[in-house]
Short mmCIF file of C-alpha atoms in Angstrom, two decimals:
data_model
loop_
_atom_site.label_atom_id
_atom_site.label_comp_id
_atom_site.label_asym_id
_atom_site.label_seq_id
_atom_site.Cartn_x
_atom_site.Cartn_y
_atom_site.Cartn_z
CA UNK A 1 113.60 191.14 16.83
CA UNK A 2 113.55 188.60 19.65
CA UNK A 3 116.49 188.63 22.00
CA UNK A 4 117.49 187.87 25.56
CA UNK A 5 117.32 191.39 26.96
CA UNK A 6 114.53 190.37 29.32
CA UNK A 7 115.79 186.83 30.00
CA UNK A 8 117.43 186.24 33.37
CA UNK A 9 119.10 182.83 33.33
CA UNK A 10 119.32 182.46 37.12
CA UNK A 11 115.73 183.59 37.63
CA UNK A 12 114.41 181.19 35.01
CA UNK A 13 116.44 178.31 36.44
CA UNK A 14 115.18 179.03 39.95
CA UNK A 15 111.56 179.12 38.83
CA UNK A 16 112.04 175.94 36.79
CA UNK A 17 113.49 174.05 39.77
CA UNK A 18 110.67 175.30 41.98
CA UNK A 19 108.11 173.95 39.50
CA UNK A 20 107.31 170.24 40.06
CA UNK A 21 107.36 168.25 36.82
CA UNK A 22 107.67 164.63 37.90
CA UNK A 23 104.01 163.73 37.37
CA UNK A 24 102.52 166.57 35.33
CA UNK A 25 104.65 168.88 33.19
CA UNK A 26 101.87 171.36 32.39
CA UNK A 27 103.15 174.06 34.77
CA UNK A 28 106.71 173.66 33.53
CA UNK A 29 105.55 173.74 29.91
CA UNK A 30 103.61 176.95 30.58
CA UNK A 31 106.67 178.56 32.20
CA UNK A 32 108.72 177.77 29.12
CA UNK A 33 106.04 179.00 26.73
CA UNK A 34 105.54 182.22 28.69
CA UNK A 35 109.29 182.87 28.75
CA UNK A 36 109.55 182.43 24.98
CA UNK A 37 106.50 184.61 24.32
CA UNK A 38 107.90 187.37 26.52
CA UNK A 39 110.85 187.63 24.10
CA UNK A 40 108.57 188.07 21.11
CA UNK A 41 108.64 184.49 19.85
CA UNK A 42 105.66 182.31 18.96
CA UNK A 43 106.42 178.82 20.25
CA UNK A 44 104.22 175.84 19.46
CA UNK A 45 103.22 172.72 21.33
CA UNK A 46 103.07 169.73 19.00
CA UNK A 47 100.54 166.91 19.15
CA UNK A 48 102.72 164.96 21.59
CA UNK A 49 103.32 167.82 24.02
CA UNK A 50 106.82 168.93 22.98
CA UNK A 51 107.59 172.67 22.91
CA UNK A 52 109.22 174.00 19.75
CA UNK A 53 110.49 177.40 18.67
CA UNK A 54 112.73 178.47 15.79
CA UNK A 55 114.93 181.47 15.15
CA UNK A 56 116.49 182.48 11.86
CA UNK A 57 115.91 180.76 8.56
CA UNK A 58 116.68 181.52 4.94
CA UNK A 59 114.08 181.88 2.24
CA UNK A 60 116.26 179.89 -0.19
CA UNK A 61 116.25 176.91 2.17
CA UNK A 62 120.03 176.87 2.45
CA UNK A 63 122.07 177.26 5.60
CA UNK A 64 122.82 175.13 8.63
CA UNK A 65 120.02 173.96 10.92
CA UNK A 66 120.94 173.16 14.54
CA UNK A 67 118.46 171.70 17.02
CA UNK A 68 118.81 172.29 20.76
CA UNK A 69 117.02 169.58 22.72
CA UNK A 70 116.49 168.64 26.34
CA UNK A 71 113.56 167.63 28.54
CA UNK A 72 111.30 169.43 31.01
CA UNK A 73 110.22 166.40 33.07
CA UNK A 74 111.99 165.07 36.17
CA UNK A 75 111.98 161.92 38.25
CA UNK A 76 110.03 161.65 41.49
CA UNK A 77 109.92 162.84 44.19
CA UNK A 78 110.06 166.62 43.97
CA UNK A 79 112.96 168.11 45.95
CA UNK A 80 112.42 171.77 46.96
CA UNK A 81 114.55 174.59 45.57
CA UNK A 82 117.43 175.89 47.71
CA UNK A 83 120.24 178.27 46.86
CA UNK A 84 123.52 178.70 48.69
CA UNK A 85 125.63 181.23 46.81
CA UNK A 86 126.59 179.66 43.48
CA UNK A 87 124.97 176.30 44.25
CA UNK A 88 121.33 175.54 43.47
CA UNK A 89 119.80 172.38 44.91
CA UNK A 90 116.49 170.75 44.08
CA UNK A 91 114.87 168.30 41.72
CA UNK A 92 115.90 169.02 38.17
CA UNK A 93 118.69 171.39 39.22
CA UNK A 94 121.05 169.51 36.91
CA UNK A 95 118.73 166.98 35.23
CA UNK A 96 117.76 168.76 33.19
CA UNK A 97 116.61 172.25 34.13
CA UNK A 98 120.20 173.50 34.34
CA UNK A 99 120.86 172.36 30.75
CA UNK A 100 117.45 173.74 29.74
CA UNK A 101 118.29 177.20 31.12
CA UNK A 102 121.64 177.15 29.29
CA UNK A 103 120.10 176.05 25.99
CA UNK A 104 117.34 178.62 26.30
CA UNK A 105 119.79 181.44 27.06
CA UNK A 106 121.96 180.59 24.05
CA UNK A 107 118.90 180.22 21.82
CA UNK A 108 117.66 183.70 22.76
CA UNK A 109 121.07 185.35 22.36
CA UNK A 110 121.81 184.37 18.76
CA UNK A 111 120.55 186.15 15.64
CA UNK A 112 121.12 183.52 12.92
CA UNK A 113 122.11 184.89 9.52
CA UNK A 114 123.47 181.75 7.85
CA UNK A 115 120.96 179.20 9.08
CA UNK A 116 118.46 178.59 11.84
CA UNK A 117 118.19 177.20 15.35
CA UNK A 118 115.29 175.19 16.71
CA UNK A 119 114.61 174.74 20.40
CA UNK A 120 112.88 171.37 20.88
CA UNK A 121 111.96 170.49 24.48
CA UNK A 122 110.44 167.11 25.25
CA UNK A 123 108.11 166.16 28.09
CA UNK A 124 108.69 162.47 28.87
CA UNK A 125 112.41 161.70 28.70
CA UNK A 126 112.41 160.15 32.16
CA UNK A 127 109.63 157.70 31.26
CA UNK A 128 108.56 156.69 27.74
CA UNK A 129 110.60 158.95 25.42
CA UNK A 130 107.72 159.18 22.96
CA UNK A 131 108.36 162.91 22.64
CA UNK A 132 111.86 162.44 21.27
CA UNK A 133 110.78 159.58 19.03
CA UNK A 134 108.12 161.86 17.56
CA UNK A 135 110.61 164.67 17.01
CA UNK A 136 112.91 162.29 15.16
CA UNK A 137 110.18 161.82 12.58
CA UNK A 138 109.49 165.53 12.04
CA UNK A 139 112.82 167.33 12.49
CA UNK A 140 115.51 167.48 9.82
CA UNK A 141 118.72 169.13 10.94
CA UNK A 142 122.46 169.29 10.35
CA UNK A 143 123.27 168.77 14.01
CA UNK A 144 121.67 168.18 17.40
CA UNK A 145 122.85 169.34 20.83
CA UNK A 146 121.13 167.45 23.64
CA UNK A 147 121.23 169.04 27.09
CA UNK A 148 122.20 166.76 29.96
CA UNK A 149 124.61 167.10 32.93
CA UNK A 150 128.03 166.39 31.37
CA UNK A 151 130.20 168.71 33.50
CA UNK A 152 130.68 170.82 30.34
CA UNK A 153 132.30 167.90 28.54
CA UNK A 154 131.25 167.15 24.96
CA UNK A 155 129.76 163.66 24.90
CA UNK A 156 129.73 161.98 21.51
CA UNK A 157 128.26 158.60 22.42
CA UNK A 158 125.96 156.78 24.80
CA UNK A 159 124.83 153.22 25.24
CA UNK A 160 121.25 152.31 24.44
CA UNK A 161 118.94 150.86 27.05
CA UNK A 162 116.01 148.48 27.19
CA UNK A 163 114.34 146.29 29.79
CA UNK A 164 112.70 142.93 29.42
CA UNK A 165 111.83 139.59 30.94
CA UNK A 166 112.85 135.98 30.47
CA UNK A 167 109.94 133.69 31.33
CA UNK A 168 110.66 130.04 32.14
CA UNK A 169 107.63 127.76 31.79
CA UNK A 170 107.35 124.23 33.12
CA UNK A 171 104.86 122.10 35.03
CA UNK A 172 102.93 123.41 38.01
CA UNK A 173 101.65 121.25 40.79
CA UNK A 174 102.25 119.62 44.19
CA UNK A 175 105.84 119.97 45.41
CA UNK A 176 105.95 116.21 46.05
CA UNK A 177 104.95 115.31 42.49
CA UNK A 178 106.52 117.67 39.89
CA UNK A 179 109.81 116.23 38.50
CA UNK A 180 112.88 118.44 38.79
CA UNK A 181 113.40 118.65 35.02
CA UNK A 182 109.93 120.23 34.66
CA UNK A 183 110.37 122.62 37.60
CA UNK A 184 110.64 126.20 36.31
CA UNK A 185 112.36 127.30 39.55
CA UNK A 186 115.28 124.98 38.84
CA UNK A 187 115.37 126.40 35.33
CA UNK A 188 116.25 129.79 36.78
CA UNK A 189 119.80 128.61 37.44
CA UNK A 190 120.36 127.78 33.77
CA UNK A 191 118.86 131.07 32.61
CA UNK A 192 120.88 133.18 35.04
CA UNK A 193 124.10 131.46 34.00
CA UNK A 194 123.23 132.03 30.35
CA UNK A 195 122.58 135.73 30.98
CA UNK A 196 125.95 136.01 32.70
CA UNK A 197 127.69 134.36 29.72
CA UNK A 198 125.75 136.06 26.92
CA UNK A 199 128.09 138.88 25.96
CA UNK A 200 131.23 136.75 25.96
CA UNK A 201 129.54 134.08 23.86
CA UNK A 202 127.17 135.93 21.55
CA UNK A 203 127.03 139.70 22.15
CA UNK A 204 128.14 142.37 19.67
CA UNK A 205 131.48 142.88 21.41
CA UNK A 206 133.05 146.10 22.62
CA UNK A 207 132.53 149.38 20.79
CA UNK A 208 135.65 151.46 20.19
CA UNK A 209 134.15 154.47 21.99
CA UNK A 210 131.51 153.03 24.33
CA UNK A 211 133.26 149.88 25.41
CA UNK A 212 131.37 146.73 26.42
CA UNK A 213 127.59 146.27 26.41
CA UNK A 214 126.09 145.19 29.71
CA UNK A 215 123.34 142.70 30.54
CA UNK A 216 122.10 142.71 34.15
CA UNK A 217 119.53 140.50 35.85
CA UNK A 218 117.57 142.79 38.18
CA UNK A 219 114.44 140.99 39.50
CA UNK A 220 113.13 137.48 40.12
CA UNK A 221 109.49 136.49 40.34
CA UNK A 222 107.72 133.17 40.78
CA UNK A 223 105.77 130.97 43.13
CA UNK A 224 102.79 131.48 45.40
CA UNK A 225 103.11 128.82 48.10
CA UNK A 226 106.01 126.89 49.67
CA UNK A 227 104.45 123.50 48.91
CA UNK A 228 103.51 124.14 45.28
CA UNK A 229 105.70 124.31 42.14
CA UNK A 230 104.74 127.31 39.95
CA UNK A 231 103.96 126.91 36.25
CA UNK A 232 106.45 129.67 35.46
CA UNK A 233 109.17 131.92 36.85
CA UNK A 234 110.48 135.19 35.47
CA UNK A 235 113.77 137.05 35.39
CA UNK A 236 113.73 140.79 34.64
CA UNK A 237 116.81 142.26 32.96
CA UNK A 238 118.32 145.61 32.05
CA UNK A 239 120.29 145.85 28.81
CA UNK A 240 122.82 148.58 27.97
CA UNK A 241 123.63 148.22 24.29
CA UNK A 242 126.29 149.38 21.86
CA UNK A 243 125.95 149.80 18.08
CA UNK A 244 124.71 148.14 15.96
CA UNK A 245 122.46 146.40 18.49
CA UNK A 246 118.86 147.57 18.89
CA UNK A 247 116.26 146.55 21.44
CA UNK A 248 114.51 144.33 18.91
CA UNK A 249 117.67 142.68 17.62
CA UNK A 250 118.79 142.02 21.18
CA UNK A 251 115.50 140.36 22.11
CA UNK A 252 115.71 138.04 19.11
CA UNK A 253 119.39 137.22 19.67
CA UNK A 254 118.95 136.54 23.38
CA UNK A 255 115.98 134.26 22.81
CA UNK A 256 117.91 132.30 20.18
CA UNK A 257 120.88 132.05 22.55
CA UNK A 258 118.72 130.69 25.38
CA UNK A 259 117.03 128.20 23.06
CA UNK A 260 120.36 126.83 21.83
CA UNK A 261 121.25 123.26 22.74
CA UNK A 262 122.09 122.51 26.40
CA UNK A 263 121.60 126.06 27.77
CA UNK A 264 118.15 125.42 29.27
CA UNK A 265 116.65 121.96 29.95
CA UNK A 266 114.59 120.66 27.00
CA UNK A 267 111.57 120.13 29.24
CA UNK A 268 111.26 123.85 29.91
CA UNK A 269 110.07 126.64 27.59
CA UNK A 270 111.88 129.99 27.56
CA UNK A 271 110.40 133.23 26.15
CA UNK A 272 112.05 136.67 26.00
CA UNK A 273 109.83 139.77 25.98
CA UNK A 274 110.58 143.49 26.08
CA UNK A 275 108.86 145.61 28.72
CA UNK A 276 106.64 148.24 27.03
CA UNK A 277 107.48 146.99 23.52
CA UNK A 278 105.09 149.54 22.00
CA UNK A 279 107.14 152.49 23.29
CA UNK A 280 110.60 153.59 22.11
CA UNK A 281 113.81 152.64 23.89
CA UNK A 282 116.85 154.95 23.97
CA UNK A 283 119.23 153.94 21.20
CA UNK A 284 123.00 153.57 21.30
CA UNK A 285 124.88 156.10 19.20
CA UNK A 286 128.40 157.27 18.38
CA UNK A 287 129.24 160.58 16.64
CA UNK A 288 132.57 161.12 14.87
CA UNK A 289 134.88 162.99 17.26
CA UNK A 290 136.21 165.02 14.31
CA UNK A 291 132.80 166.32 13.22
CA UNK A 292 132.55 170.10 13.00
CA UNK A 293 129.84 170.26 15.67
CA UNK A 294 132.03 168.33 18.12
CA UNK A 295 135.15 170.39 17.41
CA UNK A 296 133.30 173.71 17.60
CA UNK A 297 131.61 172.96 20.91
CA UNK A 298 134.79 171.56 22.41
CA UNK A 299 136.73 174.67 21.42
CA UNK A 300 134.03 176.84 23.00
CA UNK A 301 133.63 174.85 26.23
CA UNK A 302 137.13 173.54 26.83
CA UNK A 303 135.56 170.24 27.83
CA UNK A 304 136.76 166.71 27.23
CA UNK A 305 135.32 164.64 24.38
CA UNK A 306 133.97 161.41 25.86
CA UNK A 307 130.94 159.09 26.06
CA UNK A 308 127.94 159.99 28.22
CA UNK A 309 127.32 157.79 31.24
CA UNK A 310 123.54 157.31 31.02
CA UNK A 311 120.77 156.63 28.52
CA UNK A 312 119.54 159.72 26.70
CA UNK A 313 117.28 160.95 23.93
CA UNK A 314 120.31 161.70 21.77
CA UNK A 315 120.22 158.28 20.12
CA UNK A 316 116.95 159.14 18.38
CA UNK A 317 118.54 162.14 16.67
CA UNK A 318 121.96 160.66 15.93
CA UNK A 319 120.45 158.55 13.16
CA UNK A 320 119.61 161.83 11.37
CA UNK A 321 122.69 163.99 11.92
CA UNK A 322 125.80 164.46 14.14
CA UNK A 323 124.64 164.62 17.76
CA UNK A 324 126.36 165.58 21.00
CA UNK A 325 125.28 165.62 24.65
CA UNK A 326 126.36 168.68 26.63
CA UNK A 327 125.44 170.70 29.69
CA UNK A 328 126.20 171.89 33.22
CA UNK A 329 126.11 169.64 36.27
CA UNK A 330 127.21 166.07 36.89
CA UNK A 331 125.55 162.67 37.12
CA UNK A 332 127.72 161.88 40.14
CA UNK A 333 130.53 163.38 42.17
CA UNK A 334 133.04 162.14 44.76
CA UNK A 335 130.25 161.69 47.31
CA UNK A 336 128.00 159.61 45.07
CA UNK A 337 124.99 160.15 42.83
CA UNK A 338 123.80 163.69 42.06
CA UNK A 339 121.21 163.49 39.27
CA UNK A 340 117.99 161.79 40.48
CA UNK A 341 119.23 161.94 44.09
CA UNK A 342 118.00 163.84 47.14
CA UNK A 343 121.15 165.99 46.96
CA UNK A 344 120.77 167.00 43.31
CA UNK A 345 122.53 170.29 42.61
CA UNK A 346 124.20 172.43 39.96
CA UNK A 347 126.50 175.44 40.05
CA UNK A 348 125.01 178.54 38.45
CA UNK A 349 128.43 179.52 37.17
CA UNK A 350 128.47 176.26 35.21
CA UNK A 351 125.00 176.94 33.81
CA UNK A 352 126.26 180.34 32.63
CA UNK A 353 129.45 178.80 31.21
CA UNK A 354 127.36 176.26 29.31
CA UNK A 355 125.18 179.05 27.89
CA UNK A 356 128.27 180.97 26.78
CA UNK A 357 129.79 177.92 25.09
CA UNK A 358 126.52 177.12 23.33
CA UNK A 359 126.15 180.71 22.15
CA UNK A 360 129.68 180.71 20.75
CA UNK A 361 129.01 177.41 18.99
CA UNK A 362 125.78 178.64 17.42
CA UNK A 363 127.36 181.86 16.23
CA UNK A 364 130.08 179.83 14.53
CA UNK A 365 127.64 177.39 12.89
CA UNK A 366 124.63 179.56 11.95
CA UNK A 367 126.03 183.09 11.98
#
């Protein structure tokens, strides 16, 4: 039967960090597939490019099903692997090849007798998240553990995220001729003030666990010449949402808010669009802190139960079953950002501790 006798967590993590996966994940996918095959398993690659493998299972269909998920892709640019004692540096060290190594180790250690465990590794978490959205449609489970750098805390919630634009349309023409009330550039002031006021006036309010949503203007675009008024200007925004808000509901609500009386001059047209509306956005989620999955993993890890500080694939799965985010490493430390930074690192002792906590949790839940 498959086991982890031939699996070296540190060696796998080192090879994973050495393998660039910010543009093309094919080498990283092959490393993962080869590692699983070497233990006697027969993993599959689905039509989207996710890697899946399952251990255990009962012929009567009963028993608990736990899914272990994280991603194999990283942000650019690649940062070379370095090791200094317990500390490993390099791109993906903590986001998310450290969590991947921990999940993989725990997956290979357990021999489920009262259920099954599925390892489900996505390929595009840092970009489109189509892999996770596809898994949501095909995986049914009793609980999901999503690997991200949480400092071994058990994260039960995360805000959703989407990006979009507010386009202000008016009259284009000679700077000496276009009236101010038809000038889209002047309309920017009204739109920016409305964006600043949105959550106090019309947003969903604070969530008990996640706190306040956040709407941030991030880019301005408009105009081609200093003596010509442009037909339109555009504000780009980033939205961090809390339940029950979705990307689509937010777009509709914001557009209605901007179109309300007196917020934007009547002579200007305002349109709200989502960026990449045909691809999924990470969804806000909150899992009950008293759920068995939460309590079991907290007991095993000793970590704090809290929200996660970044957008994650977990929101796709939380609609199906209790979901937590957990893993070694940190998003930031006292010196600043860690994940996605040039100084990205993780402690191997934390990767091992995460693997141990995950193994203990799986043994408790699936035998």
